[in-house]
């Protein structure tokens, strides 16, 4: 039907997912307690702070920054007809409120969505509770921004 | 500082960057996990590649834990993975604490259009103004939340 069901496209998605999951394990961002030890700035004076998360996200951004530059010199990605650039540009209330609510949830558990999925590989107790709750929360979010895409675009374009 | 691990952190970060670069240059898609996850729900349009990516993400973490055992949590040589317990003194049952956290994360990333990967890695790399705001807000709020709850 569309480009997104062709084999090279799906193989690219699979390889990207494999690398992403491997990166989350190697960096140990799959350990919620390690993430919380980064977020605990009160431990800085005592020397108990774990800066690892910064050492993960900075090279990740750097590699992606190069990829974005390369992409801007091309008309299209290799296996699709266009780059799906996000269409929103303005700072609006849902962006700020959503980021704040996400921040509260992240600070409560040390789990963000990537590690939440990767943790399925190691299946800690209560992970299912977390995943179901995240799914319900995401669905509720889609209902709060009704008829999604077009209205959202009008707010934030 | 016992748990600080700069070399695995850098190596893992490069892998995550390569994963994001590959999905962008290959398929023109942002590797934002909350978006990939959220758009599995109706009225989803293109579900198959998202499912492929997410299943591969789980398998990638599992495979890496066998290839490089004992880096910390997970896999045959690692400690068992566990979620954070609610802060001492709050007397909240662990599943309730985790459920509230999951609800806030699902809801917040949906209305805010992204999480640590979509805004944090891809958005900052694209120099998106919205992502700079989102990342500043969620890191600041998470740090305040950890401080106020005393969960660590």
XYZ file of C-alpha atoms in Angstrom:
309
model
C 0.000 0.000 0.000
C 2.353 2.703 1.217
C 6.113 3.011 1.485
C 5.898 2.209 5.183
C 5.013 -1.434 4.603
C 7.891 -2.177 2.210
C 10.711 -4.395 3.389
C 13.630 -1.906 3.377
C 11.522 0.558 5.365
C 10.582 -2.085 7.938
C 14.155 -3.406 8.075
C 15.384 0.137 8.797
C 12.818 0.464 11.593
C 13.931 -2.903 12.996
C 17.650 -2.050 12.916
C 16.987 1.349 14.463
C 14.945 -0.281 17.237
C 17.684 -2.842 17.895
C 20.352 -0.119 18.173
C 18.106 2.005 20.360
C 17.380 -0.864 22.762
C 21.046 -1.874 22.873
C 21.965 1.749 23.639
C 19.488 1.897 26.522
C 20.987 -1.279 28.044
C 24.649 -0.339 27.450
C 24.121 3.129 28.928
C 22.135 1.517 31.778
C 19.290 3.963 31.280
C 17.153 0.830 31.733
C 17.921 1.188 35.453
C 15.323 3.594 36.888
C 17.391 4.050 40.043
C 20.385 5.222 37.998
C 18.168 7.796 36.255
C 16.874 8.968 39.648
C 20.473 9.320 40.902
C 21.000 11.762 38.004
C 17.833 13.709 38.805
C 18.802 13.948 42.490
C 20.738 17.212 42.449
C 20.663 17.313 46.246
C 23.419 14.668 46.103
C 25.848 16.995 44.282
C 27.407 18.551 47.425
C 28.057 15.129 48.970
C 29.583 13.716 45.772
C 26.805 11.122 45.436
C 25.397 12.528 42.196
C 25.519 10.283 39.085
C 26.033 12.430 35.943
C 25.767 9.419 33.581
C 22.510 10.548 31.923
C 24.211 13.687 30.603
C 26.978 11.498 29.176
C 24.263 9.525 27.317
C 22.117 12.300 25.905
C 24.896 14.636 24.718
C 26.571 12.206 22.253
C 23.122 11.002 21.154
C 22.179 14.603 20.296
C 25.550 15.137 18.577
C 25.146 12.108 16.295
C 21.557 13.061 15.482
C 22.629 16.674 14.846
C 24.974 15.459 12.104
C 22.200 13.290 10.646
C 19.826 16.269 10.543
C 22.488 18.317 8.691
C 22.987 15.498 6.184
C 19.209 15.218 5.766
C 18.860 18.922 4.965
C 21.113 18.455 1.951
C 18.841 15.715 0.583
C 15.322 16.024 -0.796
C 14.056 12.853 0.803
C 15.094 10.018 3.105
C 16.365 6.833 1.461
C 13.258 4.680 1.868
C 10.423 7.235 2.002
C 9.185 10.167 -0.044
C 9.663 12.872 2.590
C 11.094 13.775 5.975
C 8.278 13.879 8.515
C 9.268 17.173 10.113
C 7.083 18.006 13.117
C 4.527 20.585 11.996
C 4.226 22.453 15.292
C 6.349 25.535 15.881
C 4.841 27.782 18.554
C 5.226 27.349 22.272
C 1.714 26.651 23.557
C 0.023 25.615 26.794
C -0.296 21.869 25.984
C 3.453 21.693 25.304
C 4.424 23.300 28.616
C 1.730 21.585 30.708
C 2.470 18.225 29.089
C 6.213 18.563 29.700
C 5.537 19.523 33.334
C 3.236 16.524 33.937
C 5.747 14.238 32.249
C 8.455 15.707 34.501
C 6.442 14.880 37.640
C 5.880 11.302 36.454
C 9.526 10.896 35.451
C 10.727 12.224 38.805
C 8.415 9.789 40.626
C 9.797 6.678 38.944
C 12.917 7.442 36.890
C 11.260 5.796 33.891
C 10.712 7.552 30.572
C 8.954 5.898 27.635
C 12.055 4.407 25.932
C 13.363 2.590 29.002
C 9.775 1.610 29.885
C 9.570 -0.390 26.649
C 13.174 -1.696 26.871
C 12.493 -2.946 30.411
C 10.088 -5.518 28.925
C 13.327 -7.460 28.218
C 14.091 -7.659 31.951
C 10.494 -7.596 33.277
C 10.800 -6.100 36.772
C 7.837 -6.436 39.162
C 5.071 -3.852 38.560
C 6.298 -3.037 35.026
C 2.949 -4.175 33.615
C 1.161 -1.721 35.927
C 3.386 1.058 34.592
C 2.889 0.135 30.927
C -0.900 -0.140 31.216
C -1.039 3.191 33.066
C 1.175 4.858 30.435
C -1.054 3.490 27.688
C -4.216 4.765 29.420
C -2.574 8.150 30.047
C -1.578 8.451 26.415
C -5.081 7.537 25.274
C -6.605 10.066 27.679
C -4.228 12.691 26.306
C -5.449 11.990 22.790
C -9.048 12.535 23.962
C -8.222 15.827 25.705
C -6.868 17.220 22.460
C -10.000 16.441 20.470
C -9.969 15.716 16.773
C -6.235 15.744 17.303
C -4.181 16.813 14.432
C -5.941 19.787 12.859
C -6.901 21.577 16.069
C -3.461 20.914 17.516
C -1.926 22.373 14.416
C -4.085 25.495 14.688
C -2.836 26.016 18.261
C 0.846 25.461 17.714
C 1.767 26.004 14.135
C 29.643 8.709 42.569
C 29.919 4.911 42.869
C 27.498 4.300 40.047
C 28.927 6.857 37.581
C 29.890 5.031 34.382
C 31.095 7.461 31.692
C 32.327 4.941 29.092
C 29.179 2.757 28.864
C 27.132 5.951 29.049
C 28.962 7.496 26.069
C 28.833 4.237 24.089
C 25.110 3.819 24.792
C 24.489 7.449 23.858
C 26.243 6.985 20.509
C 24.098 3.876 19.841
C 20.920 5.830 20.607
C 22.142 8.638 18.340
C 22.869 6.171 15.522
C 19.430 4.598 15.958
C 17.787 8.033 15.681
C 19.989 8.992 12.698
C 19.155 5.765 10.863
C 15.396 6.168 11.312
C 15.602 9.805 10.180
C 17.836 9.364 7.117
C 16.321 5.997 6.163
C 12.619 6.548 6.766
C 12.283 10.252 7.548
C 10.855 9.483 10.968
C 11.592 10.921 14.410
C 12.643 8.231 16.900
C 10.388 9.515 19.651
C 9.322 6.605 21.800
C 6.256 8.206 23.396
C 4.964 9.083 19.926
C 5.724 5.651 18.517
C 3.963 4.097 21.478
C 1.017 6.524 21.581
C 0.276 6.171 17.905
C -0.316 2.436 18.201
C -3.744 3.474 19.479
C -6.731 4.136 17.246
C -7.097 6.067 15.015
C -3.573 4.962 14.152
C -2.575 5.103 10.537
C 0.719 3.295 10.097
C 1.002 0.751 12.886
C 3.251 -1.955 11.461
C 6.611 -0.163 11.392
C 5.980 1.255 14.863
C 5.347 -2.238 16.224
C 8.443 -3.543 14.413
C 10.545 -0.762 15.963
C 9.225 -1.318 19.497
C 9.628 -5.117 19.378
C 13.163 -4.640 18.032
C 13.878 -2.181 20.847
C 13.025 -4.860 23.428
C 15.082 -7.465 21.548
C 18.016 -5.025 21.216
C 18.125 -4.482 24.983
C 17.880 -8.238 25.561
C 20.559 -9.125 22.994
C 22.953 -6.470 24.325
C 22.527 -7.850 27.848
C 23.805 -11.235 26.577
C 26.600 -9.802 24.398
C 27.852 -7.443 27.122
C 26.732 -9.007 30.396
C 27.196 -7.479 33.799
C 27.083 -3.762 32.994
C 24.637 -3.260 35.824
C 20.958 -4.103 35.629
C 19.456 -6.759 33.363
C 20.480 -9.894 31.526
C 22.315 -13.016 32.622
C 25.232 -11.266 34.374
C 23.335 -8.318 35.774
C 21.310 -7.499 38.835
C 17.571 -8.039 38.474
C 15.816 -4.932 37.174
C 13.531 -3.267 39.666
C 11.409 -0.155 39.747
C 11.906 2.542 42.353
C 9.983 2.080 45.588
C 7.726 4.926 46.767
C 9.534 7.363 49.095
C 9.911 6.208 52.681
C 7.287 7.800 54.898
C 4.685 8.316 52.195
C 2.999 4.940 52.905
C 1.732 4.659 49.357
C 1.473 1.121 47.888
C 4.142 0.607 45.206
C 1.710 -0.331 42.392
C -0.340 2.841 43.039
C 2.797 5.032 42.968
C 3.942 3.404 39.726
C 0.464 3.690 38.165
C 0.237 7.433 38.905
C 3.706 7.909 37.444
C 2.750 5.980 34.301
C -0.501 7.927 33.856
C 1.307 11.269 34.149
C 4.005 10.169 31.707
C 1.518 8.836 29.138
C -0.750 11.874 29.398
C 2.038 14.472 29.589
C 4.026 13.128 26.644
C 0.855 12.880 24.556
C -0.310 16.469 25.009
C 3.300 17.750 25.021
C 4.156 15.804 21.855
C 7.269 14.074 23.099
C 9.593 12.710 25.733
C 13.314 12.321 26.394
C 13.921 10.832 22.942
C 11.592 12.832 20.686
C 12.193 16.241 22.305
C 15.439 15.448 24.134
C 17.516 13.754 21.431
C 15.792 14.472 18.112
C 14.222 17.849 18.927
C 17.385 19.412 20.340
C 19.385 18.042 17.392
C 16.878 19.727 15.067
C 17.267 22.947 17.109
C 13.487 22.977 17.656
C 12.373 25.860 19.858
C 9.489 23.762 21.227
C 11.862 20.978 22.184
C 14.233 23.319 24.031
C 11.260 24.544 26.099
C 9.916 21.021 26.700
C 13.315 19.629 27.724
C 13.956 22.560 30.084
C 10.538 22.102 31.686
C 10.583 18.327 32.116
C 14.140 18.151 33.430
C 13.506 21.000 35.886
C 10.197 19.547 37.077
C 11.678 16.033 37.408
C 14.599 17.360 39.483
C 12.190 19.286 41.735
C 9.949 16.196 42.025
C 12.890 14.018 43.130
C 13.925 16.671 45.648
C 10.425 17.137 47.098
C 9.528 13.450 47.304
C 12.961 12.343 48.517
C 12.564 9.154 46.482
C 16.323 8.533 46.123
